[in-house]
Tab-separated table of C-alpha atoms in Angstrom:
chain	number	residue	atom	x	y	z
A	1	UNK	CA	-55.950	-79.027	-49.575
A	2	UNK	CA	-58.076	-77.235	-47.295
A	3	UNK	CA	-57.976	-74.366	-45.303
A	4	UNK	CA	-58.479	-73.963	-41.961
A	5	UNK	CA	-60.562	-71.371	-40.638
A	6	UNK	CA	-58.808	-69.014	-37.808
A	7	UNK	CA	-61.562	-67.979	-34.768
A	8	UNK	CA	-60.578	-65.264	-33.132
A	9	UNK	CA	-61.732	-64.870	-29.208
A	10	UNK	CA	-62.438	-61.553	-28.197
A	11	UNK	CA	-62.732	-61.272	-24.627
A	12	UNK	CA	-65.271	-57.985	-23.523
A	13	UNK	CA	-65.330	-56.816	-20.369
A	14	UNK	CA	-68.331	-54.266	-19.401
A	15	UNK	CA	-67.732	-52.490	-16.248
A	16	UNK	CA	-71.051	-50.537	-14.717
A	17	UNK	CA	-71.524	-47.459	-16.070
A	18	UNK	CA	-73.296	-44.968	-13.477
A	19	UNK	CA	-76.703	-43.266	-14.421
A	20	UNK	CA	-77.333	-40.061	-13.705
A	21	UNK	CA	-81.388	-40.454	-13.489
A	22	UNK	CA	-82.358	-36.868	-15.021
A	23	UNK	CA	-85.524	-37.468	-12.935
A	24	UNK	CA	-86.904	-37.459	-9.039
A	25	UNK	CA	-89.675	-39.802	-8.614
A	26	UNK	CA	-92.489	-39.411	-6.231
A	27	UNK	CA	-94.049	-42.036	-4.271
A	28	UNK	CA	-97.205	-44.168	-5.863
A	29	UNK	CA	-100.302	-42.622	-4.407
A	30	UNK	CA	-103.977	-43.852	-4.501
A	31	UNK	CA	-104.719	-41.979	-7.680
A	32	UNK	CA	-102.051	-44.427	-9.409
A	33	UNK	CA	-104.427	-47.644	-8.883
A	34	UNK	CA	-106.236	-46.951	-12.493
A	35	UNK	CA	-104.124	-45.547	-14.837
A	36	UNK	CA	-101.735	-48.656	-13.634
A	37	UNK	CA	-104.733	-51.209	-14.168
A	38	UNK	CA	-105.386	-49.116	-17.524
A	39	UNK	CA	-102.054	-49.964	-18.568
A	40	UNK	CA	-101.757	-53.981	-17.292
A	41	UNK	CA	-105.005	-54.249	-19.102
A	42	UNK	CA	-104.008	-53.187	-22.261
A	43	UNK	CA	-100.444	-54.968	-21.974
A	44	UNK	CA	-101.131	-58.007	-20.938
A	45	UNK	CA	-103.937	-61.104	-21.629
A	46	UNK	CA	-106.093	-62.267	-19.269
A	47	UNK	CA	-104.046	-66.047	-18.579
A	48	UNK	CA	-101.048	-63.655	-17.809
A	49	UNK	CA	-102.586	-61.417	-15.649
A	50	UNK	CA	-102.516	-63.227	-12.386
A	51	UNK	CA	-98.987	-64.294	-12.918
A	52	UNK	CA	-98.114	-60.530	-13.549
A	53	UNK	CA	-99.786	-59.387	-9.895
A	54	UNK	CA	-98.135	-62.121	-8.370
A	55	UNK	CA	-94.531	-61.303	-9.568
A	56	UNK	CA	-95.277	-57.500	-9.208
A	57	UNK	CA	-96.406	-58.021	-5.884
A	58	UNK	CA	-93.690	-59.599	-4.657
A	59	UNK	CA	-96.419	-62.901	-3.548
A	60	UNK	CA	-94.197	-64.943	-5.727
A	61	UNK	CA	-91.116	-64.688	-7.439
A	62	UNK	CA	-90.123	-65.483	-11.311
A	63	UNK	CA	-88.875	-68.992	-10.763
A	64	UNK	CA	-91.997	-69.508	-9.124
A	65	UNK	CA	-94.305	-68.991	-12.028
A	66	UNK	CA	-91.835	-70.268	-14.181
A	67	UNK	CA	-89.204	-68.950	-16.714
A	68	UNK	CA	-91.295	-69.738	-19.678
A	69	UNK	CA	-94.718	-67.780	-17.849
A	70	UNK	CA	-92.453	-65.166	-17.207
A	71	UNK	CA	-90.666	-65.155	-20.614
A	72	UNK	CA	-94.485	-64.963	-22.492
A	73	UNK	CA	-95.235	-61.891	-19.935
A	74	UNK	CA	-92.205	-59.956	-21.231
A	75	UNK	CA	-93.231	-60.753	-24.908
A	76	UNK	CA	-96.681	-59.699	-24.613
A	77	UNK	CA	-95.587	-56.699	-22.819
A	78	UNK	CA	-92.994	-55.966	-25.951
A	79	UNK	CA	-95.735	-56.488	-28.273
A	80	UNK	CA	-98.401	-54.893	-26.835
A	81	UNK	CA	-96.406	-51.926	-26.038
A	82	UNK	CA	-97.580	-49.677	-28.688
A	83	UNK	CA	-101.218	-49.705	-27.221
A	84	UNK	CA	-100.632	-47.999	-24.144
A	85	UNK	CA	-97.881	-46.104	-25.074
A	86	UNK	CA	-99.682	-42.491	-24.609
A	87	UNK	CA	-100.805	-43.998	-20.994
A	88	UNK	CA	-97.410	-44.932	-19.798
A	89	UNK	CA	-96.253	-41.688	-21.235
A	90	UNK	CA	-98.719	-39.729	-18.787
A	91	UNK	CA	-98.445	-42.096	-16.077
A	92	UNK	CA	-94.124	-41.786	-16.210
A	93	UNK	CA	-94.445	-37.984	-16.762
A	94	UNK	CA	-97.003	-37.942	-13.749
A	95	UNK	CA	-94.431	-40.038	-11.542
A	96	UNK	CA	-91.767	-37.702	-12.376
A	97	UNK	CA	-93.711	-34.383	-12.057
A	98	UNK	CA	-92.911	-32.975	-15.833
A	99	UNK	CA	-95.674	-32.687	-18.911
A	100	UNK	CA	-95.758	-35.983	-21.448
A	101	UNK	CA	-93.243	-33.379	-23.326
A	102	UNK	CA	-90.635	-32.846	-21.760
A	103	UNK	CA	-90.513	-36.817	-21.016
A	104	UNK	CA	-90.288	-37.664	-24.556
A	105	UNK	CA	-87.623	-34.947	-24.979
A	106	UNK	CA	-85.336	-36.674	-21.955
A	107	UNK	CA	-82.477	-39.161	-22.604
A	108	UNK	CA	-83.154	-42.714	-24.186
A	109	UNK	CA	-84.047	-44.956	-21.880
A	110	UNK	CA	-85.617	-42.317	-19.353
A	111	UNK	CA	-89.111	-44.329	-19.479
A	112	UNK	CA	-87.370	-47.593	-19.187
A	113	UNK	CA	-86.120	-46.241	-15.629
A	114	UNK	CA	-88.986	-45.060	-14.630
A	115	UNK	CA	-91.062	-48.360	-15.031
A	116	UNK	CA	-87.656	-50.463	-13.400
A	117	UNK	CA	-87.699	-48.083	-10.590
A	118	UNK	CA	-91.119	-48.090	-9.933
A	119	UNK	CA	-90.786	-52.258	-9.503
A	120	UNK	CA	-87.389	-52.336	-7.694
A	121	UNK	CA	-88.963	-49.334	-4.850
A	122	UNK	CA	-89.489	-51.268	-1.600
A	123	UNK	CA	-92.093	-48.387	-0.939
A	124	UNK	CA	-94.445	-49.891	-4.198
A	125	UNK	CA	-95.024	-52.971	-2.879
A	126	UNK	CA	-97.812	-52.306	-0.904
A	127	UNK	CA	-99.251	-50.771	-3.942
A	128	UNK	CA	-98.387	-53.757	-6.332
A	129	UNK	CA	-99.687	-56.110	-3.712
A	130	UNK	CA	-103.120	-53.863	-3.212
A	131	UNK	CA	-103.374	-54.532	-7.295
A	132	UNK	CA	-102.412	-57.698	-7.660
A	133	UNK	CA	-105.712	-58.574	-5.577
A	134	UNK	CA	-107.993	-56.939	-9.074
A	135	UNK	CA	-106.158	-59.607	-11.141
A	136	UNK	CA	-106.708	-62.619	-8.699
């Protein structure tokens, strides 16, 4: 005789928590241009970064260079992390006008912000489009 195994269905809703951003952000300014191409260089390989200046820069969207381009940019970005990590530090702390230590002492996910907002501001796409033209 065997037994059937029960499943149990757990049903999770997750409603939208509001962020308090613990930060104001200036705007990108011409001194930005190379400690950003500091960074992309260090993140990402050379194949990837055309298809990073074109997503950045708005020139093309994800579906565009395709899921599995896009997917490889976000893994060598994960992996490569570690190597500019004191950059993005100074380049976040710089954005949000506070020193590299009182950054790292801010909430989890404070640099994560940063770096989303920074890509989602309608006012840094001139800047990501003036970049994308050193990776073309």
């Amino acid at each position: 005789m065997s037994k059937k195994k029960e499943e149990k269905v757990i049903e999770l809703s997750v409603e939208e928590i509001p962020v308090t951003k613990p930060y104001t952000m200036r705007n990108l300014s011409n001194r930005d241009l190379w400690p950003v191409m500091k960074i992309l260089g260090r993140l990402l390989p050379e194949d990837l970064k055309k298809a990073f200046s074109q997503v950045a820069s708005g020139e093309k969207k994800i579906k565009d260079v395709g899921v599995l381009v896009a997917f490889d940019m976000g893994m060598m970005i994960l992996q490569n992390a570690y190597k500019a990590q004191e950059d993005v530090d100074a380049f976040c702390a710089s954005m949000i006008g506070v020193t590299v230590d009182e950054l790292n002492e801010m909430e989890f996910g404070t640099t994560a912000m940063i770096i989303m907002d920074l890509f989602e501001d309608a006012k840094s796409a001139s800047f990501f489009k003036a970049l994308s033209k050193f990776f073309s």
